[in-house]
Amino acid sequence: MLEELKEIVLEANLELKRKNLVIYTWGNVSGISREDGLIVIKPSGVAYDQLTVDKMVVVDLEGNIVEGDLKPSSDTATHLVLYKNFKEIGGVVHTHSPMATSWAQSGRDIPCYGTTHADYFYQEIPCTRIMTVEEVDSAYEVYTGKVIVERFRDKDYNYTPGVLVAGHGPFTWGIDPDNAVHNGVVLEEVAKMALNTFLLNKTSKGVPDYVMNKHFYRKHGKNAYYGQ
Amino acid sequence: MLEELKEIVLEANLELKRKNLVIYTWGNVSGISREDGLIVIKPSGVAYDQLTVDKMVVVDLEGNIVEGDLKPSSDTATHLVLYKNFKEIGGVVHTHSPMATSWAQSGRDIPCYGTTHADYFYQEIPCTRIMTVEEVDSAYEVYTGKVIVERFRDKDYNYTPGVLVAGHGPFTWGIDPDNAVHNGVVLEEVAKMALNTFLLNKTSKGVPDYVMNKHFYRKHGKNAYYGQ
Amino acid sequence: MLEELKEIVLEANLELKRKNLVIYTWGNVSGISREDGLIVIKPSGVAYDQLTVDKMVVVDLEGNIVEGDLKPSSDTATHLVLYKNFKEIGGVVHTHSPMATSWAQSGRDIPCYGTTHADYFYQEIPCTRIMTVEEVDSAYEVYTGKVIVERFRDKDYNYTPGVLVAGHGPFTWGIDPDNAVHNGVVLEEVAKMALNTFLLNKTSKGVPDYVMNKHFYRKHGKNAYYGQ
Amino acid sequence: MLEELKEIVLEANLELKRKNLVIYTWGNVSGISREDGLIVIKPSGVAYDQLTVDKMVVVDLEGNIVEGDLKPSSDTATHLVLYKNFKEIGGVVHTHSPMATSWAQSGRDIPCYGTTHADYFYQEIPCTRIMTVEEVDSAYEVYTGKVIVERFRDKDYNYTPGVLVAGHGPFTWGIDPDNAVHNGVVLEEVAKMALNTFLLNKTSKGVPDYVMNKHFYRKHGKNAYYGQ
């Protein structure tokens, strides 16, 4: 079932490796069929060079395994919370890519320091709050998703397709698994530049809103004029 | 038309990728035929591995498409301002290379910290002012060029073949597209060293003028003695 | 003798190079046969691309060469102290990998800044004290092991499979040579992220204990649920 | 003439590229035949992938071209001063490798922060003083060599086979061209670690002298016991 989506999710997982966002098994990509209400996700702890289409795991929105011989990613519950709350996304990515993870570990939002950021992420790339002991001990992966959703209460997830989970690392999403990976690569690059910018100018507030808006809307929305 | 220049511009665009100055479609190179008053430039948003000679776009100095099926780079208007004001340049490069972009985001000139810098760029590598809301909202890409030209009012663009656009990233230029790319690679390397130098010694003023002059003129001008 | 272990140790040494933990001859891996009371270790100062199975050196727990034409690693005595005191380990790795070595040179423990760290190392990655002149002058490599063991007096070496020797560099260990190398790769990645985290937030205390525990025990112990 | 030395010098120049110490033409290696009083050096401004044995230039100790169709490196005069004053060296390397150059630009010695440094360089890796305007304007490349020699008045060049020329970059040397390149690679790695160490601990004084001595003499001198 969902053979095409499995191929897409497999390829997106392999792309994490090609783009140097992961070492060993430190990341996972999923994709959703909204029509079927089913998610395809990487199996837990399987090396990228061992991944094949038939190892992909199909789960429903409650996390029940619908097809597959392997256990799904231990982060599956987080992916599910995101799919249930961010109704228009088609793919989710989690990695421990080093620069984004460094920001997540610092507990700080990445300010919109420039147009590279604004081309993809509207305003800051937010960092969640630290979860409470009750949240961590009861249903850690579910609450990882919930603190992300909470952080987006006043933000548009379509405009800012990524987040830093405090003390943990980045999640990104997109219209499909490929787009979610693309946003993960960009987040890592933006995080690297942002660290350097911070070191050069610790009081920088980033670009003015009108510059951020110009760049974001050059690539997004009905008046976009970037690309073909 | 301009088949030779198209080949040169194509190769220069591919060189951006080979030298790791760009990911995805984050950069563009153009070249000019001064004789014909025509510019060849990368199409907007096309991946480097999809680029071919016949996808290059030919525009005139007012930005009208003279040949080509694709839209030119969204930064075309900036390139045009540079060609119109810097009469001796033959190629222009724009990237979001990470170290130069970090400096641009910090809003700071790169001081001439050493002879590597002085071998290619005379004095500081300047950073423009932030554009006003009127400039951004009326003709953003044109004003991107204009703030560069403004910044060079008292500087020789032949001696300092590159600039940081505040909050955005670097532009470099040269006698031809290859030379402009070469200067882009050097700018990135110089920016990396300059960040490290700043971290090691925050009060450094850079090399004395007589050292800077020695190195610059060792490679440039009628008394140059570097190379064959 | 010990042909299978020699193969494993050879491969683990070559993996140091593939993972960019070493340049030239700056690292060594050993493995132990607890049954035989014998260690297989890299020969001293031999380039990785010159290593072959028959160049591996077999020593007993007192450091006597039991088989092999070459001198064992100059760090052999340190490996032996670790095997004698950490009874359950099967492999030891020493490198000068740059980020871990930078922390070792700074004389500081790596705080548990995030879940990447907690997935592999329980609590801080400790840094030893500086050895005394008497220790260095009498039996340097033995005391290198002894200060590591001393630092683990109140720590579980199975839970924190790595250490920074102050002013020197990292040692990691594991259930076998492969696992010890894996831990060395992770330590380097964690050290890189930790430096960046420190630069972004100099007062960070790291993740709360309950987050650290959650992640550590997600992958370790009888209630682990990561992987297949 | 000197065909074997030319081969060695050619290979050593190519090794600079393989080890990522240089981009474009930013470095040069020379070797000396003490017997003949002749130096073989890279031609000026020739790309590494264009280098061949017959392009190597032979000069005498006064800098006269003895054989070769091309101009020797513009830094030849510096190499000559080093060969004349450091009587036991057989090869000299100059690069603009980024981390070592960053330290040179900061005008600071690299402290002996750890054993990686002490394995190769005794005590600090020194930085020269800035040259005077008279020195720069009269015979720049000669004085580049002279300030190096001046900095070694109280240091043993055999024990510390490298230097940072303030505001410029590193020179290393060794018993032959290969060894000089090896020392250049190590200097770059040590410089990288030293920057990180400095960022982590700005007041570190480095390892105690007895640790430095232990490591240095483990690899050097009559009591060395590292290697085969």
Coordinates of C-alpha atoms in Angstrom, one line a residue, chain A residues 23-26 43-46 69-72 74-75 96-99 101-103 105-108 130-133 136-137 140-141 167-169 195 198-199 202, chain C residues 15 19 113-117 119-120 181-183 185-186 189-190 192-194 196-197 199-202 204 206-208 210-211 214-215 218-219 224-228:
Chain A
I23 CA 25.1 10.8 11.1
Y24 CA 24.3 7.2 12.0
T25 CA 20.5 7.0 12.6
W26 CA 20.0 10.6 13.9
P43 CA 11.7 2.5 11.0
S44 CA 13.5 3.2 14.3
G45 CA 17.3 2.9 14.6
V46 CA 17.8 1.5 11.1
D69 CA 7.6 -5.5 10.0
L70 CA 9.6 -3.0 11.9
K71 CA 8.9 -0.5 14.7
P72 CA 8.4 3.0 13.5
S74 CA 10.6 6.5 18.3
D75 CA 9.6 10.1 17.3
H96 CA 20.1 16.6 15.1
S97 CA 21.8 18.7 12.5
P98 CA 24.6 20.4 14.4
M99 CA 24.0 24.1 14.0
T101 CA 20.7 21.7 17.4
S102 CA 23.2 24.1 18.9
W103 CA 20.6 26.9 18.8
Q105 CA 20.4 23.6 23.1
S106 CA 20.9 27.3 23.8
G107 CA 17.1 27.7 24.2
R108 CA 17.0 30.7 21.9
I130 CA 11.4 23.2 28.1
M131 CA 8.8 20.5 28.9
T132 CA 7.7 19.9 32.5
V133 CA 8.7 16.8 34.4
V136 CA 8.3 14.2 29.9
D137 CA 7.4 11.4 32.2
Y140 CA 7.4 12.5 26.1
E141 CA 7.0 12.3 22.3
G167 CA 17.4 21.2 24.5
H168 CA 16.7 18.8 21.7
G169 CA 16.9 19.8 18.0
L195 CA 25.6 31.9 15.0
F198 CA 25.6 36.8 16.7
L199 CA 29.4 36.4 17.3
K202 CA 25.7 40.6 19.7
Chain C
E15 CA 37.0 3.7 10.6
K19 CA 35.0 9.3 10.1
Y113 CA 23.4 20.6 26.9
G114 CA 20.9 18.4 25.1
T115 CA 19.3 15.2 24.1
T116 CA 22.0 14.2 21.6
H117 CA 24.5 14.1 24.4
D119 CA 21.3 9.7 24.1
Y120 CA 24.9 8.4 24.6
V181 CA 34.7 4.1 17.7
H182 CA 31.0 4.9 17.5
N183 CA 31.2 6.6 20.8
V185 CA 32.3 9.9 16.6
V186 CA 29.4 10.9 18.8
E189 CA 29.8 15.7 17.3
V190 CA 28.5 16.5 20.8
K192 CA 31.1 20.6 18.4
M193 CA 27.5 21.3 19.3
A194 CA 28.5 22.1 22.9
N196 CA 28.4 26.4 19.7
T197 CA 25.8 26.2 22.5
L199 CA 29.0 30.6 22.5
L200 CA 25.3 31.3 22.2
N201 CA 24.4 31.0 25.8
K202 CA 27.3 31.2 28.3
S204 CA 23.2 27.6 30.1
G206 CA 22.0 22.2 30.1
V207 CA 18.8 20.2 30.0
P208 CA 17.0 19.3 33.2
Y210 CA 14.4 14.5 33.9
V211 CA 15.0 15.2 30.2
K214 CA 14.3 10.3 29.6
H215 CA 16.6 10.3 26.6
R218 CA 15.0 5.6 25.9
K219 CA 18.1 4.0 24.4
A224 CA 14.7 1.1 26.3
Y225 CA 12.4 1.5 23.4
Y226 CA 14.6 3.0 20.7
G227 CA 15.5 0.8 17.7
Q228 CA 14.3 -2.6 16.7

